Coordinates of C-alpha atoms in Angstrom, one line a residue:
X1 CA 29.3 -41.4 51.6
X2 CA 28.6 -40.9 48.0
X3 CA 31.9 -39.6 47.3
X4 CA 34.8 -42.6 47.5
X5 CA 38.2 -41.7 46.6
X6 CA 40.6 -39.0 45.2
X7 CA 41.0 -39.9 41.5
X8 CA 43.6 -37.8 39.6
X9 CA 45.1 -34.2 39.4
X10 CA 46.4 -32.4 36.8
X11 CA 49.6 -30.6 37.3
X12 CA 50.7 -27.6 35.6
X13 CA 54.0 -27.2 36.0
X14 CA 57.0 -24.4 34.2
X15 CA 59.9 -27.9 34.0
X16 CA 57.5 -30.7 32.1
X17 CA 60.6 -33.1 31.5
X18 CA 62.3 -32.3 34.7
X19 CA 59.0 -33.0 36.7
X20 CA 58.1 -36.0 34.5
X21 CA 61.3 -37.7 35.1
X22 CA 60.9 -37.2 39.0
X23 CA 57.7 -38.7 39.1
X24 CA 58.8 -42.0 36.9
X25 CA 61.8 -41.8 39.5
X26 CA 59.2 -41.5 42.6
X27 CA 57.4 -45.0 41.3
X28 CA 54.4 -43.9 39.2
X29 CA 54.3 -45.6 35.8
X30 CA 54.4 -43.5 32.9
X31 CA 51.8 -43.7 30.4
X32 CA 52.4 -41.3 27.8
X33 CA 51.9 -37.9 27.4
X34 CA 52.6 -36.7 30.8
X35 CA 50.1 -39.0 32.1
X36 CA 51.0 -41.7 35.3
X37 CA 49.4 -44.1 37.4
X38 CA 49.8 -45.7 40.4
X39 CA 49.7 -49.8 41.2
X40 CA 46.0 -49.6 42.3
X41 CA 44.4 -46.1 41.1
X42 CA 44.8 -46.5 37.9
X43 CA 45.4 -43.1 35.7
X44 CA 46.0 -40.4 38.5
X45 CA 48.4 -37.6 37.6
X46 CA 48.9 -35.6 34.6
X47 CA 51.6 -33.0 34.2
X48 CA 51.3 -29.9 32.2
X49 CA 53.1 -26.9 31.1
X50 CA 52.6 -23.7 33.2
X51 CA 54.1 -20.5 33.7
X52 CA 54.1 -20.8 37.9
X53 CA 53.5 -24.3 39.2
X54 CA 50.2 -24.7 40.3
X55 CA 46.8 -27.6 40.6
X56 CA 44.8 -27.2 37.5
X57 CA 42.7 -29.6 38.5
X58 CA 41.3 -32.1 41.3
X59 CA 39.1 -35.2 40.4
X60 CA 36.9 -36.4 43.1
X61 CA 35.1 -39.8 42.2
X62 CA 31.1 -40.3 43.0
X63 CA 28.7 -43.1 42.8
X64 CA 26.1 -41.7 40.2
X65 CA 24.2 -39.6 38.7
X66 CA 21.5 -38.6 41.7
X67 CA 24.8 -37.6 43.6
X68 CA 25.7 -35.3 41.0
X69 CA 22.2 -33.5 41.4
X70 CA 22.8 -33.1 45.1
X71 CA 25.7 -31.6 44.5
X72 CA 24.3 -29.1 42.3
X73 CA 21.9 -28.3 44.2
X74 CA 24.1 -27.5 47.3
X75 CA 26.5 -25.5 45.0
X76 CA 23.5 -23.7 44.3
X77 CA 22.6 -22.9 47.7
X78 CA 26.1 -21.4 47.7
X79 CA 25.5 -19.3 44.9
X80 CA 28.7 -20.9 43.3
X81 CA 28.8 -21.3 39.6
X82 CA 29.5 -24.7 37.9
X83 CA 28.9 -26.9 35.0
X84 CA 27.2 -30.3 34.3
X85 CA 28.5 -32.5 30.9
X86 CA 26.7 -36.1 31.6
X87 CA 28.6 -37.9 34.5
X88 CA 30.8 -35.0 35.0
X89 CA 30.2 -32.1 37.4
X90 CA 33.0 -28.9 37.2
X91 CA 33.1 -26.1 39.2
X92 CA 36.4 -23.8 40.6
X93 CA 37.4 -23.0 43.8
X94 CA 38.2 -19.3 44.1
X95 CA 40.4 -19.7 47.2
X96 CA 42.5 -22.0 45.9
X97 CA 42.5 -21.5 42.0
X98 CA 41.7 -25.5 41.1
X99 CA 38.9 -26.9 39.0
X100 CA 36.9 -29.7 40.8
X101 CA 35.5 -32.1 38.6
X102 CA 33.0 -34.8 40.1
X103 CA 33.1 -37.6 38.1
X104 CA 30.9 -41.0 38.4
X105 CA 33.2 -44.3 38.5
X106 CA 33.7 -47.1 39.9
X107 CA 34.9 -47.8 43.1
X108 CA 38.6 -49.5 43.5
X109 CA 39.5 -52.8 45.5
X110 CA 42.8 -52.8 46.7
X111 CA 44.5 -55.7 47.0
X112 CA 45.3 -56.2 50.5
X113 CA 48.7 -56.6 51.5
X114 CA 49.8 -59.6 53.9
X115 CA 51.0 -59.2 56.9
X116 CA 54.4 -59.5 58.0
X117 CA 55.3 -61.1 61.3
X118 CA 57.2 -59.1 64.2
X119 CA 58.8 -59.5 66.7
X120 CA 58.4 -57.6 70.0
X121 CA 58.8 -58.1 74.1
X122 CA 57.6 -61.4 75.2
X123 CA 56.6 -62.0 71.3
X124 CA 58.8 -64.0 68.8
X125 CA 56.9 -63.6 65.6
X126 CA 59.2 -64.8 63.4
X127 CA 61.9 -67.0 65.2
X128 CA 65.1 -68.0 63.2
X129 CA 64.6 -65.6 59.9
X130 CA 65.6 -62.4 58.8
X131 CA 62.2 -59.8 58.3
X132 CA 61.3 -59.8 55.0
X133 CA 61.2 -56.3 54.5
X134 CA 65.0 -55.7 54.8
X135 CA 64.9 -58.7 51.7
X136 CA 63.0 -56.4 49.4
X137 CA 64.9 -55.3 46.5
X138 CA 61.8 -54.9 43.9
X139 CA 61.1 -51.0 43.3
X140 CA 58.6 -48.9 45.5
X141 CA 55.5 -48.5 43.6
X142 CA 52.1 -46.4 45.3
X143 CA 49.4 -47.6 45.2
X144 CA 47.3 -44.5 45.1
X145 CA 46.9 -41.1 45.6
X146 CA 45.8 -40.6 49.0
X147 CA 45.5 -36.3 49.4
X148 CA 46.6 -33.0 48.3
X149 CA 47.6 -29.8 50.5
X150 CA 46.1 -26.6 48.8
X151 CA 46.9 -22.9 50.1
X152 CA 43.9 -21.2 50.1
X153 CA 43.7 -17.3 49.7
X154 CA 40.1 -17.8 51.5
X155 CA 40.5 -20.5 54.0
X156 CA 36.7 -20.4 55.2
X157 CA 35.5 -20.2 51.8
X158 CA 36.8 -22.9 50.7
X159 CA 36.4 -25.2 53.2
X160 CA 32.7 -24.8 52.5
X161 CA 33.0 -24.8 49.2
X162 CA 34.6 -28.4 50.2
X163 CA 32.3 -29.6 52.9
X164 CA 28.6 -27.6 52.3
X165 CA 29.2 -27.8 48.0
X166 CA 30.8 -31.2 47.0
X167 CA 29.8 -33.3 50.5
X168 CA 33.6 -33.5 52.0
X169 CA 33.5 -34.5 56.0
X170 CA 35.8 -32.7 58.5
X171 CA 38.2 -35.0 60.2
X172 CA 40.2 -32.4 62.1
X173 CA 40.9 -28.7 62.2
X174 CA 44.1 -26.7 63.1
X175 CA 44.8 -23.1 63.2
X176 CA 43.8 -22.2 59.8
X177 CA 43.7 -25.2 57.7
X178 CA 41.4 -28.1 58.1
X179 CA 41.3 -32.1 57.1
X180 CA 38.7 -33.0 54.5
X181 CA 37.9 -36.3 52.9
X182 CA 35.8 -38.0 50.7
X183 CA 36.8 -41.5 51.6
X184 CA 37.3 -43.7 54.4
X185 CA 40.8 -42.1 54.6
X186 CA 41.3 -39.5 57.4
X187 CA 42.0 -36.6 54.8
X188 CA 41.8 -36.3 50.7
X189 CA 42.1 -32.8 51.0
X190 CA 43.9 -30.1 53.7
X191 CA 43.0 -26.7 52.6
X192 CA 44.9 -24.1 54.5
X193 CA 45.1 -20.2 54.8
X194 CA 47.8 -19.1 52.4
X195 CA 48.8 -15.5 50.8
X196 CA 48.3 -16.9 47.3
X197 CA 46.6 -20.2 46.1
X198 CA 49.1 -23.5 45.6
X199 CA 49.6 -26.6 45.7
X200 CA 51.7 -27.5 49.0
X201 CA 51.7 -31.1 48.3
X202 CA 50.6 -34.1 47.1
X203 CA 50.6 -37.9 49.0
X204 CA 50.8 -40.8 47.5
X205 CA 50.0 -44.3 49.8
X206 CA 52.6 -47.1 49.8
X207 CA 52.9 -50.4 52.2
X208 CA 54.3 -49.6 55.0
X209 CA 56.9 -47.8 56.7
X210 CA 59.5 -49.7 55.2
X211 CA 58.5 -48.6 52.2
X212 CA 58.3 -44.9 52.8
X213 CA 61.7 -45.1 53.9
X214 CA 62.9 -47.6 50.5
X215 CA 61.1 -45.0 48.5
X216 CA 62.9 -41.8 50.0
X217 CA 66.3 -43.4 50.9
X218 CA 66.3 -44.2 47.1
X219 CA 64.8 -41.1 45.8
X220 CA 67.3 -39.3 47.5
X221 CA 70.4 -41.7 46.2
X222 CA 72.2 -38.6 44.3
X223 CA 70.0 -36.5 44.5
X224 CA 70.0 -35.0 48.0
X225 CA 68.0 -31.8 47.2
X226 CA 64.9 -33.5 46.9
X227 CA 64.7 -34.2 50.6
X228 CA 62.3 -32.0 52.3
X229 CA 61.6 -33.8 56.0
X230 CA 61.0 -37.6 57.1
X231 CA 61.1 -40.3 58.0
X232 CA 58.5 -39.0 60.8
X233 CA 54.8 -39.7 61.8
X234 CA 51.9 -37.3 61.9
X235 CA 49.3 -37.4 64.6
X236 CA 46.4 -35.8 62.9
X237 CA 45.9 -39.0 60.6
X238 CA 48.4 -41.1 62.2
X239 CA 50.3 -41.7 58.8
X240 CA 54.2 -42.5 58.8
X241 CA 55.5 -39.6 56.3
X242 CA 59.0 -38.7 54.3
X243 CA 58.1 -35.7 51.9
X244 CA 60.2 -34.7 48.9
X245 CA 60.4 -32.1 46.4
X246 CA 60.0 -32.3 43.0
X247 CA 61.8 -29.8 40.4
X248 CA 59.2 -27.5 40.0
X249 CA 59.0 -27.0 43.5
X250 CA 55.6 -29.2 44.7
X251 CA 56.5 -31.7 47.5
X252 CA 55.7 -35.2 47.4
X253 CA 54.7 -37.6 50.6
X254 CA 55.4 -41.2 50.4
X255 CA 52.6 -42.2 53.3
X256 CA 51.3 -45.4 54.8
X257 CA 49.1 -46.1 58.2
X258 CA 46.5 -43.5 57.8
X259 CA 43.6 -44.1 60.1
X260 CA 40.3 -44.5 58.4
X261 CA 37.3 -43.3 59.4
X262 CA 34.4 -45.9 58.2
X263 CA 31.8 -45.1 60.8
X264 CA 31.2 -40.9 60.9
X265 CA 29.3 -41.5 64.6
X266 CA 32.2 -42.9 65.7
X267 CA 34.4 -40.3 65.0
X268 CA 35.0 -36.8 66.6
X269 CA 36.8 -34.3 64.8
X270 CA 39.1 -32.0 67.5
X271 CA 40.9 -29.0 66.9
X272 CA 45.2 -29.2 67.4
X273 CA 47.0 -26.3 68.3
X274 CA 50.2 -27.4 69.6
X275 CA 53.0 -29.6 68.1
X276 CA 50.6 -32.4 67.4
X277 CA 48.7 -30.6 64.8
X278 CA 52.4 -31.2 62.6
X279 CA 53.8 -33.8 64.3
X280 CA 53.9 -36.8 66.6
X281 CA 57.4 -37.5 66.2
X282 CA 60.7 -37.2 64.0
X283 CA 62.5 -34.5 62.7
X284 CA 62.5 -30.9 63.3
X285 CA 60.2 -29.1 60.9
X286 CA 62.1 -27.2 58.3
X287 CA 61.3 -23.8 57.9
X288 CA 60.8 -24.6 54.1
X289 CA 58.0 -27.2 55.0
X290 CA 56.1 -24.3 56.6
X291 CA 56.3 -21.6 53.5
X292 CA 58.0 -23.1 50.9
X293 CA 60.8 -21.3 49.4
X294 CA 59.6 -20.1 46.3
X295 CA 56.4 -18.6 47.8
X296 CA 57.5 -15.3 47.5
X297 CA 58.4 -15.5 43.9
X298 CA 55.0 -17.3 43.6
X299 CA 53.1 -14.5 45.3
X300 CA 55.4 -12.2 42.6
X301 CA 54.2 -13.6 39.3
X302 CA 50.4 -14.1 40.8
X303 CA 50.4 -10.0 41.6
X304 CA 52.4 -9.6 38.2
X305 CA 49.7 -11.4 36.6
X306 CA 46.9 -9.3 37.5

């Protein structure tokens, strides 16, 4: 697809120190200016001030130009505004609140990381030596921003906004919320039904499980508020998951083993209704992952505001 990758967001947020200092904490690197970037994704979050936290704004990265013009053109058939600046296409989501920008760059290589021998039944992978994840001591570092969970006060609207405007594939569906990428990745975006547009979360890729355990355990080393439910693993995507909340209340995923979807044909998008379309195992699911706690004081200030 013309589309490749979830660039950057913009995060407006009412604690700007507070929520900077958690994301240096959670690995990113710190650039200056409220700006961070992960190991392989380059420049890919920016925190702002806001008076409710909130997205500002989601980066999607296309090929070229001619992809851009397509994309106008379908926008246009939906009769929703935008605006074109060179290699740049903007346009807002009304269900959820966030700017969309389309921007032209280049796609990223990842470095691929080497495999670690296992043991199992009947299998000695690695006879006589300890497994060198337990002998990691460097720092967990993501390498890039894999998704974002949006609460959208017009579910349908924005999924075509999503899928029939910018060129997003479905990957899944549940009750009121569906799995849209614009990658090889399973999902770069999961817009759901929600009373008043935010962000739910964002979801950072690291390793492997052992790192999305490293990560949380030490995340979570004095600071035990920030835990929001892991270590677990999804079975819509199929990703190992600990999520985390940050101190303006947006959770953060630490996620690795997402399946990846490079062949559309071969592919079939289902719909899950039962426990599978939150989990495939670990923990119970906190109320607060459901409807986070400040949601009502969110819902508050939006009305206020109007």
């Amino acid at each position: 697809m013309p589309l490749h990758r979830l660039a950057r967001i913009t995060m407006g947020v009412p604690q700007v120190d507070a929520t900077h200092d958690y994301y240096a904490d959670f690995g990113l690197t710190a650039l200056g200016r409220g700006r961070f970037a992960s190991a392989d994704g380059g420049e890919q979050l920016k925190i702002v001030h806001a008076a409710r936290r909130r997205l500002d704004e989601l980066v999607v990265a296309a090929d070229g130009a001619d992809d851009l013009g397509r994309i106008g053109t379908a926008l246009d058939r939906l009769e929703m505004p935008y605006v074109r600046d060179g290699l740049c296409l903007r346009a807002v989501d009304p269900g959820t609140d966030v700017t969309v920008t389309v921007e032209v760059q280049p796609r990223i290589v990842q470095p691929a990381a080497a495999p670690e021998p296992c043991n199992g039944p009947g299998r000695v992978a690695r006879a006589d030596g300890r497994a060198p994840a337990v002998l990691r001591e460097d720092a967990v570092r993501p390498r890039r921003l894999g998704h974002v969970v949006l609460g959208s006060t017009d579910q349908a609207a924005s999924q075509r906004f999503f899928t029939e405007g910018l060129g997003f594939k479905v990957s899944d569906l549940v009750p009121g919320a569906a799995f849209l990428r614009c990658s090889t990745d399973h999902h770069n975006v999961l817009v759901q039904q929600a009373p008043v547009p935010f962000l739910h979360h964002s979801s950072w890729q690291v390793d492997d499980v052992d790192e999305v355990g490293r990560g949380a355990t030490r995340m979570l080393a004095g600071h035990p508020e920030r835990h929001v439910w892991g270590l677990g693993r999804h079975h819509v995507g199929s990703n190992f998951f600990w999520y985390l909340k940050d101190p303006a209340g947006n959770f953060s995923e630490y996620f690795a083993d997402m399946d990846c979807i490079v062949d559309d044909q071969l592919w079939t998008p289902r719909v899950w209704e039962d426990a599978r379309s939150l989990y495939s195992w670990g923990p119970p699911v906190p109320p607060s992952f459901l409807e986070p706690e400040d949601l009502a004081a969110l819902m508050t200030g939006a009305h206020d505001a109007s």
